Coordinates of C-alpha atoms and ligand atoms in Angstrom, one line a residue:
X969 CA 35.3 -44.6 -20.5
X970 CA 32.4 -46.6 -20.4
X971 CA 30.3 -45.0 -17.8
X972 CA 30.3 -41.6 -20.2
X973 CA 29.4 -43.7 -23.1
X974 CA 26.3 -44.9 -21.1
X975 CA 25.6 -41.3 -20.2
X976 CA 25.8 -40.4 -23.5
X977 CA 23.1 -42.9 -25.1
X978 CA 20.6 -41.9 -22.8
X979 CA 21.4 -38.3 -23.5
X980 CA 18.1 -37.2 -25.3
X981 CA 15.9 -39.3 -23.4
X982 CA 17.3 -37.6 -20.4
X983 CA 16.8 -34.1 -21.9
X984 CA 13.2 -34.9 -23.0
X985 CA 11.9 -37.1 -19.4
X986 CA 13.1 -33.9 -17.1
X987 CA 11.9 -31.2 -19.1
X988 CA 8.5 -33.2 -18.6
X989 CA 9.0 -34.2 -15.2
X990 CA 9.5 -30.7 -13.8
X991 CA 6.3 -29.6 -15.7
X992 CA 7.4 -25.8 -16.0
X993 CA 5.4 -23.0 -17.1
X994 CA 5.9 -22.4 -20.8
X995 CA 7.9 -19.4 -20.9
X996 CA 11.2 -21.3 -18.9
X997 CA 10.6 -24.2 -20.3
X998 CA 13.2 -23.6 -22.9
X999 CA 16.3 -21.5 -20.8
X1000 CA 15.3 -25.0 -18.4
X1001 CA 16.5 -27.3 -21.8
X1002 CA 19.3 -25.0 -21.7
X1003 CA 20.5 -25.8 -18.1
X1004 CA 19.5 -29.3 -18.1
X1005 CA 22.3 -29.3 -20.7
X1006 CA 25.0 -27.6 -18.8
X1007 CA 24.3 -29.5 -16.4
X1008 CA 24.4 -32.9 -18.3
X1009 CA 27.8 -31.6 -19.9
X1010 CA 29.5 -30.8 -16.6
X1011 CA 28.0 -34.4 -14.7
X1012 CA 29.8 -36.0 -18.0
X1013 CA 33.0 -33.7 -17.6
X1014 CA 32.8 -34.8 -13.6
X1015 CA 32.8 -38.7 -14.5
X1016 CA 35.7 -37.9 -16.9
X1017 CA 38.2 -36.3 -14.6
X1018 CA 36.9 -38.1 -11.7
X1019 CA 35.9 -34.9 -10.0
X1020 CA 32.6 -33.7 -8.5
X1021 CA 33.6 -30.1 -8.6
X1022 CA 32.6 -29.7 -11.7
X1023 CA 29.3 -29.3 -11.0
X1024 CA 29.9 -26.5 -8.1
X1025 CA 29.7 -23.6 -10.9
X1026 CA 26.4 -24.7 -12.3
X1027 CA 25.1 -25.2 -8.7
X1028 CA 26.1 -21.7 -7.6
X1029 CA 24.2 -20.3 -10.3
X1030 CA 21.4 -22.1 -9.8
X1031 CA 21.5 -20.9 -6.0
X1032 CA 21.4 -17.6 -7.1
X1033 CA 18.4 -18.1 -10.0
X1034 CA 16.3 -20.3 -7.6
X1035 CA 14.8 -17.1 -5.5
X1036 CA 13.0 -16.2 -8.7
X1037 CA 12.3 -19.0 -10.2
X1038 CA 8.9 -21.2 -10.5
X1039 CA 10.9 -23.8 -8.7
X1040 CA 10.4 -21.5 -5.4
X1041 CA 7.4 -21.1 -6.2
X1042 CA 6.6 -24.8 -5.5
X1043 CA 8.5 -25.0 -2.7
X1044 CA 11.6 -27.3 -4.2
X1045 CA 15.3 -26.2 -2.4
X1046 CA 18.3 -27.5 -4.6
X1047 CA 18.8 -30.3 -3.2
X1048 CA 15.6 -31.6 -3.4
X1049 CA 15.9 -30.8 -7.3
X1050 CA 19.5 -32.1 -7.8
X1051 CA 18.5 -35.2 -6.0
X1052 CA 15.1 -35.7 -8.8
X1053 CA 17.8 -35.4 -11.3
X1054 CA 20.0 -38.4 -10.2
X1055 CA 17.1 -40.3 -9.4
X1056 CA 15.5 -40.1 -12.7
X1057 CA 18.8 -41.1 -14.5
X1058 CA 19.2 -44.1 -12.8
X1059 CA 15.4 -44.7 -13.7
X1060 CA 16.6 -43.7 -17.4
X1061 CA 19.8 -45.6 -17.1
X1062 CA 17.5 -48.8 -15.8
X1063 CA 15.1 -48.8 -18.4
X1064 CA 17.6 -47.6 -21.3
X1065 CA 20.4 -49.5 -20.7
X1066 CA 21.9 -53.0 -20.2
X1067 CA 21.5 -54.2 -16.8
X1068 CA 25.5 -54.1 -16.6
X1069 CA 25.8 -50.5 -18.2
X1070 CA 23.2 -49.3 -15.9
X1071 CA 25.0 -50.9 -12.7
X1072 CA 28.5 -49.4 -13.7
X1073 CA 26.8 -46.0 -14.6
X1074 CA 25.1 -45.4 -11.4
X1075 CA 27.6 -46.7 -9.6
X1076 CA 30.4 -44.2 -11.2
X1077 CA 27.3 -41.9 -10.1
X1078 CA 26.8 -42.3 -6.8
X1079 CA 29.7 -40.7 -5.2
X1080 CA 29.2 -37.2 -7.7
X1081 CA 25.5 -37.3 -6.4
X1082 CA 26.8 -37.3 -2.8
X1083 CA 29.3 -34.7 -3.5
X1084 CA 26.6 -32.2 -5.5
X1085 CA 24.1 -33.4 -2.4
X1086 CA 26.8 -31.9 0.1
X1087 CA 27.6 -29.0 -1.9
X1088 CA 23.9 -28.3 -2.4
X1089 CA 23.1 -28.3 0.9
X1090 CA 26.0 -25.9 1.9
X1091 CA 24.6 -23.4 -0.6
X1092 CA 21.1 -23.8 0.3
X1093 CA 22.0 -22.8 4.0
X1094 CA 23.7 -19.9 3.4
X1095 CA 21.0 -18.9 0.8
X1096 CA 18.7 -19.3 4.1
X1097 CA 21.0 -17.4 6.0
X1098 CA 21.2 -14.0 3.3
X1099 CA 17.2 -14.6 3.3
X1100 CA 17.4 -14.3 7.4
X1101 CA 19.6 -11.3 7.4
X1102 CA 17.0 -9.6 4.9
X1103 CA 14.5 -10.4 6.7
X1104 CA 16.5 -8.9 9.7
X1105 CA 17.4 -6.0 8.0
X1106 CA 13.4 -5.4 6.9
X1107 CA 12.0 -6.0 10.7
X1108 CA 14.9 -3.3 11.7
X1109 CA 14.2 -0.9 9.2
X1110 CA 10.4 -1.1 10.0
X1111 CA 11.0 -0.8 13.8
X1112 CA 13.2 2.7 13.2
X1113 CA 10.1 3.1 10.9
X1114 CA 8.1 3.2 14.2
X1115 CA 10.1 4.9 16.5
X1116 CA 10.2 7.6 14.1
X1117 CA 6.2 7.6 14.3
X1118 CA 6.3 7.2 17.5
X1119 CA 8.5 10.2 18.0
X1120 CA 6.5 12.4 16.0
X1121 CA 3.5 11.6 17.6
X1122 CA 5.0 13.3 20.4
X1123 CA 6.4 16.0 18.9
X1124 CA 2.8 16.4 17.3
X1125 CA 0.9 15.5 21.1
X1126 CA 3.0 18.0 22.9
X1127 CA 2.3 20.9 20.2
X1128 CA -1.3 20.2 19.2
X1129 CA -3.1 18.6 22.4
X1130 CA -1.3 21.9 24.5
X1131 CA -2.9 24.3 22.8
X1132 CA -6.9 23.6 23.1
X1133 CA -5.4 22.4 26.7
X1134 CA -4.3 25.8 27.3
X1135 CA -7.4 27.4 26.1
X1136 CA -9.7 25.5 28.0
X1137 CA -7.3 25.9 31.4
X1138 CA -7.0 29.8 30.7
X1139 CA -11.0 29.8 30.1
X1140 CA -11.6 27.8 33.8
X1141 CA -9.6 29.9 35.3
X1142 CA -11.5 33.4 34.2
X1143 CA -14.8 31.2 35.0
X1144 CA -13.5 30.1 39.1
X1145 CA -12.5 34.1 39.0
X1146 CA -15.8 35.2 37.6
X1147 CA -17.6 33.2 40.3
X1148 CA -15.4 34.4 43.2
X1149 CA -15.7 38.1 42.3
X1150 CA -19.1 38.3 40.5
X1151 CA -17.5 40.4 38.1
X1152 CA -20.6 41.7 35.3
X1153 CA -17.8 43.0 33.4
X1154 CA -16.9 39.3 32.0
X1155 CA -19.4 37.7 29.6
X1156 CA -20.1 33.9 30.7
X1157 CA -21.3 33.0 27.5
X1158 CA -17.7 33.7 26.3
X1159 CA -15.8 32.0 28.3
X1160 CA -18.1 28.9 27.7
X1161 CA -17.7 29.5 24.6
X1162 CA -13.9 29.8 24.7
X1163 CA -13.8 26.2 27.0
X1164 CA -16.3 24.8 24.5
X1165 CA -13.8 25.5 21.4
X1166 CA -10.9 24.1 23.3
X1167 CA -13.0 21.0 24.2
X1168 CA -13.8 20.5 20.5
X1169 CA -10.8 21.4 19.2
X1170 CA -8.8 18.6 21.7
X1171 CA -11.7 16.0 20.4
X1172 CA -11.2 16.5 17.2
X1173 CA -7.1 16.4 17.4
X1174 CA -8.3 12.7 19.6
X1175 CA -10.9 11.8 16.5
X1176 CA -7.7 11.7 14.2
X1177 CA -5.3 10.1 16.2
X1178 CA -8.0 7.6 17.1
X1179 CA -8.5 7.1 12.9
X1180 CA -5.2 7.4 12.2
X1181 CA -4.3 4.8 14.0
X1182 CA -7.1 2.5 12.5
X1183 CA -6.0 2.8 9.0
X1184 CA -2.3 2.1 10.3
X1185 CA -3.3 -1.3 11.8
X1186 CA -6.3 -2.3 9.1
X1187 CA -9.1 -1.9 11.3
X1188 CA -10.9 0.8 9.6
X1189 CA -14.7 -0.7 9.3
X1190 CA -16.9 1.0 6.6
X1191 CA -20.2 0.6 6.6
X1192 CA -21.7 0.4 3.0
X1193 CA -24.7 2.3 2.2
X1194 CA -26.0 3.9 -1.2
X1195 CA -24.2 7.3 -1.4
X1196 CA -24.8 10.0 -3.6
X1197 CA -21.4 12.0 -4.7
X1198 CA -23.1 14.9 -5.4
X1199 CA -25.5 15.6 -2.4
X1200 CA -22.4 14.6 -0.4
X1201 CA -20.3 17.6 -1.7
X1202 CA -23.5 19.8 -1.3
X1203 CA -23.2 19.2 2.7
X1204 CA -19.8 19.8 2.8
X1205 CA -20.7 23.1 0.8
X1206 CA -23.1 24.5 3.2
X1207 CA -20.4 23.7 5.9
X1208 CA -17.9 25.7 4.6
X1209 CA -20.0 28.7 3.0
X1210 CA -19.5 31.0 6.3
X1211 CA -15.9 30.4 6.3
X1212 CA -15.3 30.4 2.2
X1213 CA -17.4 34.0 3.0
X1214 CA -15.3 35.2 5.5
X1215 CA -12.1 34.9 3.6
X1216 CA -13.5 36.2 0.6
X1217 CA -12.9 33.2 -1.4
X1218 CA -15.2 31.9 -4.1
X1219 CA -16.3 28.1 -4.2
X1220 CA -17.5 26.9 -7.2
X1221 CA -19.2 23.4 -7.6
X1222 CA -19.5 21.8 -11.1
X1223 CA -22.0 19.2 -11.3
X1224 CA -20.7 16.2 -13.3
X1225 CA -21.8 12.9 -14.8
X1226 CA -22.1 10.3 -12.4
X1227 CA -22.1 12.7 -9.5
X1228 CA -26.5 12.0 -9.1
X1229 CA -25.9 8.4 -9.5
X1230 CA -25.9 6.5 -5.7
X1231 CA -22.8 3.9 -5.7
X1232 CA -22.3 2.0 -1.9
X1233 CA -19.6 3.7 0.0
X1234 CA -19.7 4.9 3.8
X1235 CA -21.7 8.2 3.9
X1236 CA -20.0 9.5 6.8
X1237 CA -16.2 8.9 5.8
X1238 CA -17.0 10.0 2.5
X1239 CA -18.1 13.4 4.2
X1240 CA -15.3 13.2 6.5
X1241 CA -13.2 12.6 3.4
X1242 CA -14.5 15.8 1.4
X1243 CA -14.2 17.8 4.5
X1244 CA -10.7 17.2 5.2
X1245 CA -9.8 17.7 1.2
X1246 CA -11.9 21.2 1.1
X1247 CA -10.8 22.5 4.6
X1248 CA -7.1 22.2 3.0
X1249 CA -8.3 24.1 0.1
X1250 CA -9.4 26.9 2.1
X1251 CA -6.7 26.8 4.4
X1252 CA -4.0 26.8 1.8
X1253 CA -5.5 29.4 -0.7
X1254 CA -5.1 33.5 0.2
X1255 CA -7.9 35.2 0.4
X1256 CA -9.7 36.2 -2.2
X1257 CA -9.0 32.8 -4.0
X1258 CA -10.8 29.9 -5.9
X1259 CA -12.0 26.5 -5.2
X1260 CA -13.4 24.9 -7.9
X1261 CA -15.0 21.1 -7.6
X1262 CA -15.8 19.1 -9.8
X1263 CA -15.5 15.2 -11.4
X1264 CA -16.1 13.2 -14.2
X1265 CA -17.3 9.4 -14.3
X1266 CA -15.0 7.0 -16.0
X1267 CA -15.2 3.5 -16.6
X1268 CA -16.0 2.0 -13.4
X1269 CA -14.9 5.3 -11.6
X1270 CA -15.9 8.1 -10.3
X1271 CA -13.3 10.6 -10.1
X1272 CA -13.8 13.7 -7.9
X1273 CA -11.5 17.0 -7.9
X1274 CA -10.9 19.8 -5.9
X1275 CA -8.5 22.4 -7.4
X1276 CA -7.7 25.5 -5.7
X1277 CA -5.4 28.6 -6.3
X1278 CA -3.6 28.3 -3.5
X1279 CA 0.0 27.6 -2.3
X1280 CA 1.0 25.4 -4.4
X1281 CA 3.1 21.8 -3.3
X1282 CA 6.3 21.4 -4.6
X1283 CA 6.9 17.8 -6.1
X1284 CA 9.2 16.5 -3.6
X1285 CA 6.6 17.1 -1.2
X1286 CA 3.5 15.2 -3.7
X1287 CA 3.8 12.2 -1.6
X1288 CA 5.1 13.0 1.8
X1289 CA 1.9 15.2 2.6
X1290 CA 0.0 11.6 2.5
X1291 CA 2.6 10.5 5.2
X1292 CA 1.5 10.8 9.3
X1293 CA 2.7 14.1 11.1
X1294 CA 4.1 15.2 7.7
X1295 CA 3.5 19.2 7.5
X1296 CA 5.5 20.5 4.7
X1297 CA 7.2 24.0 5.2
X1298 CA 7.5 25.1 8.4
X1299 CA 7.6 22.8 10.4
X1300 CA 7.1 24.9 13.6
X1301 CA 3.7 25.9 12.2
X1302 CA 1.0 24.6 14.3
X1303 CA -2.9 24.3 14.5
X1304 CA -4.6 27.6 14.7
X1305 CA -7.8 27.1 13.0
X1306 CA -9.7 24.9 10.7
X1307 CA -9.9 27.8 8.0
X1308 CA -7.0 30.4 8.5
X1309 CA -5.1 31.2 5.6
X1310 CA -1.9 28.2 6.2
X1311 CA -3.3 27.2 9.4
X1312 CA -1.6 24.5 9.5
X1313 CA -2.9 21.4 12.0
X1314 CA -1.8 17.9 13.1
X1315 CA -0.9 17.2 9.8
X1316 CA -3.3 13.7 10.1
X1317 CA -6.0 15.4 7.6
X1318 CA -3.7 13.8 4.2
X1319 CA -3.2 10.3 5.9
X1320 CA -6.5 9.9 7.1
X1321 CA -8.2 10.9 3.4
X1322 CA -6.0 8.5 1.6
X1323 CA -7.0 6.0 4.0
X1324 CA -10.6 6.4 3.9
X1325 CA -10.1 5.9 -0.1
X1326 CA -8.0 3.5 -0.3
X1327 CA -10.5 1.2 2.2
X1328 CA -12.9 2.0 -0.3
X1329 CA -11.0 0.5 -3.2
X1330 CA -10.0 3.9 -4.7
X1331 CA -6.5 5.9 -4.4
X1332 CA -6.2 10.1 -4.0
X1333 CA -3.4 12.1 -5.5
X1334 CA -2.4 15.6 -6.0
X1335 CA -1.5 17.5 -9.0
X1336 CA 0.3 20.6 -8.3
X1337 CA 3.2 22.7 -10.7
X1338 CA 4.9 23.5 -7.4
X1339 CA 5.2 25.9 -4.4
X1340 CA 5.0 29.1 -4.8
X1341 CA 3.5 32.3 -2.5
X1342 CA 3.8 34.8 -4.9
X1343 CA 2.7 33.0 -8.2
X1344 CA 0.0 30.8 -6.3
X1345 CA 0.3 28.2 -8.7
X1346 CA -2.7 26.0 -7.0
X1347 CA -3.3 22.1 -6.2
X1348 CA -6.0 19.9 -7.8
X1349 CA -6.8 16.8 -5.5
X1350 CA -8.2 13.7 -7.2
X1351 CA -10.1 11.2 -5.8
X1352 CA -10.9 7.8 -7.4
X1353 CA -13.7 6.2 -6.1
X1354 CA -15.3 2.8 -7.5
X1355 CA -18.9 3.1 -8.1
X1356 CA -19.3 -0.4 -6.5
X1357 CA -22.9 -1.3 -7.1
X1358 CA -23.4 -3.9 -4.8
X1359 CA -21.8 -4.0 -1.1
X1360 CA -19.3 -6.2 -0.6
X1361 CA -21.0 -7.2 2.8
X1362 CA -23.7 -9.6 2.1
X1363 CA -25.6 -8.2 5.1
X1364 CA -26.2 -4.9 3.6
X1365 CA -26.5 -6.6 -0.1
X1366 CA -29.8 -8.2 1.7
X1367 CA -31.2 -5.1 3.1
X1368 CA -30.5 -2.8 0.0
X1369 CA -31.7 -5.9 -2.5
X1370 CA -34.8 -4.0 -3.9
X1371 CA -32.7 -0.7 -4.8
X1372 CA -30.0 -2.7 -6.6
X1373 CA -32.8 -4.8 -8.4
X1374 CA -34.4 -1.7 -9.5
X1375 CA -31.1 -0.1 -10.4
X1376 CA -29.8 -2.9 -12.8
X1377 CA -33.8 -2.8 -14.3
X1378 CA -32.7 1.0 -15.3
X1379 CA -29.5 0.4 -16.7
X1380 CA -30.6 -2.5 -19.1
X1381 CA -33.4 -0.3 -20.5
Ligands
ADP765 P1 -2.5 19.7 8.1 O1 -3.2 19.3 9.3 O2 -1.1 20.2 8.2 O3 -3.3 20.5 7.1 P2 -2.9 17.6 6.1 O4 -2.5 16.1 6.3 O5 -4.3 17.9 5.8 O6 -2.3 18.3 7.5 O7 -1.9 18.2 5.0 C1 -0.5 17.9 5.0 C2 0.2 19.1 4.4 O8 -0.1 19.1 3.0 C3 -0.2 20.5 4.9 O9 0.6 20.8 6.0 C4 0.2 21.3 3.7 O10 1.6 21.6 3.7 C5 0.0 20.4 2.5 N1 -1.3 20.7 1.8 C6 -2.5 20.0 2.0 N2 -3.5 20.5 1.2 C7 -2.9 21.5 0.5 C8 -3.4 22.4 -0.5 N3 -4.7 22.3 -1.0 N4 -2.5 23.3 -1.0 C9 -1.3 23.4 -0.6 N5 -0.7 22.6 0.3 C10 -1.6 21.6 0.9

């Protein structure tokens, strides 16, 4: 036949011209050859049996391969790339043929093309219609995704904001008793007390929820200052020295390179961040236990840690206790203190921690052996932090210009 001789000739230019034309990235450029090849040995097979269909396999894998393929990447659908390839070899077939072989060539092509075009198009819409139904299937997912939240942020409102509720009800109530009766028996200052640790207790529960919910939707605003690690976990030491007293515990700080050196971070969710990871420590180690912090500087890095001999988290657990509303263990275990020995609490502390971090640039994890309350096998929490030395507002770059000035002066002594 003398359309497939025509085909033939212009073979290698036709390899060579579309290997250029699509331009690929250098690592496909050769399994590309490879299907331009098929391809060109099934369009000759198609002119010989007079049969389009012989191109449907190589299109259906093509379908398939397109998702992941630079070709996506551009934006190009398969039928906008099977129609470059008939269009260039009637450019080839014009400019390397005979007028008269060129004619009968892209005539013998014109019905394949329209056959591969229809084809083509088929597959590309039910490629667009698996692509909707993932996309489906995602959006569902993430919606039972939020009604679970959303139904353990009730579970969580109904059994944390109840009890400083409660406290501060039972307190007014001994307080409009006190004033009806006069009663000298009942201290004042205690029951204001008792109101005023409700009060706090429902504000802080609010606080979380508040940051929680911040983090979830990105709108967590830092504001960068120069922060010193070290005089940071000095504050959150003093804090907790009546409480790390009371249970008997011992808290160790280890001073560590890096730890006097000021990096830009946000002073007060850095505290908050500390806080949270040291009020766990307490709160999950017996009395009598050991908190050890410490860190180390690393390229880039600061890393702190706070390791305790405590509890212990089993490994299944290592990543859920970062989730929202996820307390491991028992479950029905609710807040009933900031330091108790597994006081347990909203169960926001995690979330909140990573979050701070993770705004910051950094991550947190936990090393732990496992669970165990007779073994106490202990966590270490580690927090990566980058010791950015310039903040990535240029506001605050402005105002803290002199102390970075005078800090790069230092480090190229
Ligand atoms: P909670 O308010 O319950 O303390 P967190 O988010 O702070 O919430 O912690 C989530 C869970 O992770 C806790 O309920 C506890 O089971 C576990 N956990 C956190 N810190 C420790 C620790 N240092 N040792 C053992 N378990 C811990």
């Amino acid at each position: 036949m003398q359309s497939i001789d025509s085909l033939n000739r212009i073979h290698t230019t036709w390899i060579a011209r579309l290997v250029e034309e699509f331009a690929l990235s250098e690592g496909v450029r050769e399994s590309f050859a490879g299907e331009l090849q098929r391809f060109f040995d099934f369009l000759a097979e198609s002119l010989r049996n007079a049969n389009p269909a012989a191109l449907n396999q190589i299109l259906l894998d093509w379908s398939r391969s397109l998702t992941q393929s630079d070709f996506n990447d551009r934006g190009e659908t398969l039928v906008s790339i099977c129609n470059q390839l008939f269009l260039s070899t009637y450019k080839i077939a014009e400019n390397e043929l005979s007028d008269t072989d060129a004619l009968a060539l892209i005539r013998a092509l014109l019905p394949v093309q329209s056959q591969v075009i229809l084809f083509a198009g088929e597959l590309e819409k039910q490629r667009i219609i698996e692509q909707i139904t993932t996309d489906l299937d995602k959006v569902r997912n993430e919606m039972s995704r939020l009604d679970k939240s959303k139904s353990d942020f009730i579970s969580v409102a109904a059994h944390e904001l109840k009890t400083p509720l409660t406290l501060i009800e039972g307190y007014g109530a001994m307080l409009r008793e006190l004033l009806q009766s006069f009663d000298a028996n009942i201290n004042i200052a205690q029951v204001l007390e008792g109101m005023d640790q409700g009060a706090r207790r429902l504000r802080q529960i609010i606080n979380d929820m508040i940051d929680v919910s911040l983090i979830d939707n990105d709108l967590l605003t830092l504001n960068f200052q120069p922060v010193w690690v070290g005089r940071m976990i000095n504050i959150v030491k003093t804090e907790y020295e009546p409480a790390i007293r009371d249970r008997g515990q011992i808290l160790e700080i280890h001073q560590f390179d890096g730890s006097d050196e000021w990096i830009f971070a946000d002073p007060d969710r850095i505290l908050q961040a500390i806080r949270n990871l040291l009020s766990n420590a307490v709160k999950y180690t017996p009395d009598g236990g050991k908190i050890i912090v410490g860190g180390r500087k690393l390229p880039g890095f600061l890393e702190i840690t706070i390791a305790d001999t405590g509890i212990g988290i089993d490994p299944d657990d290592q990543l859920r206790i970062f989730e929202k509303f996820n307390r491991i263990g028992d479950s029905t275990r609710h807040s009933s203190g900031k330091i108790k020995f597994k006081g347990g609490g909203p169960g926001l502390g995690l979330p909140i921690t990573k979050g701070i971090i993770e705004a910051h640039g950094g991550t947190l994890w936990v090393e732990s052996t496992g669970y165990d309350e007779v073994e106490y096998p202990g966590s270490i929490f580690h927090v990566l932090l980058p010791m950015h030395k310039e903040p990535p507002d240029t506001t605050f770059a402005k105002l803290f210009r002199p102390l970075i000035e005078m800090d790069k002066k230092q480090t190229d002594k």
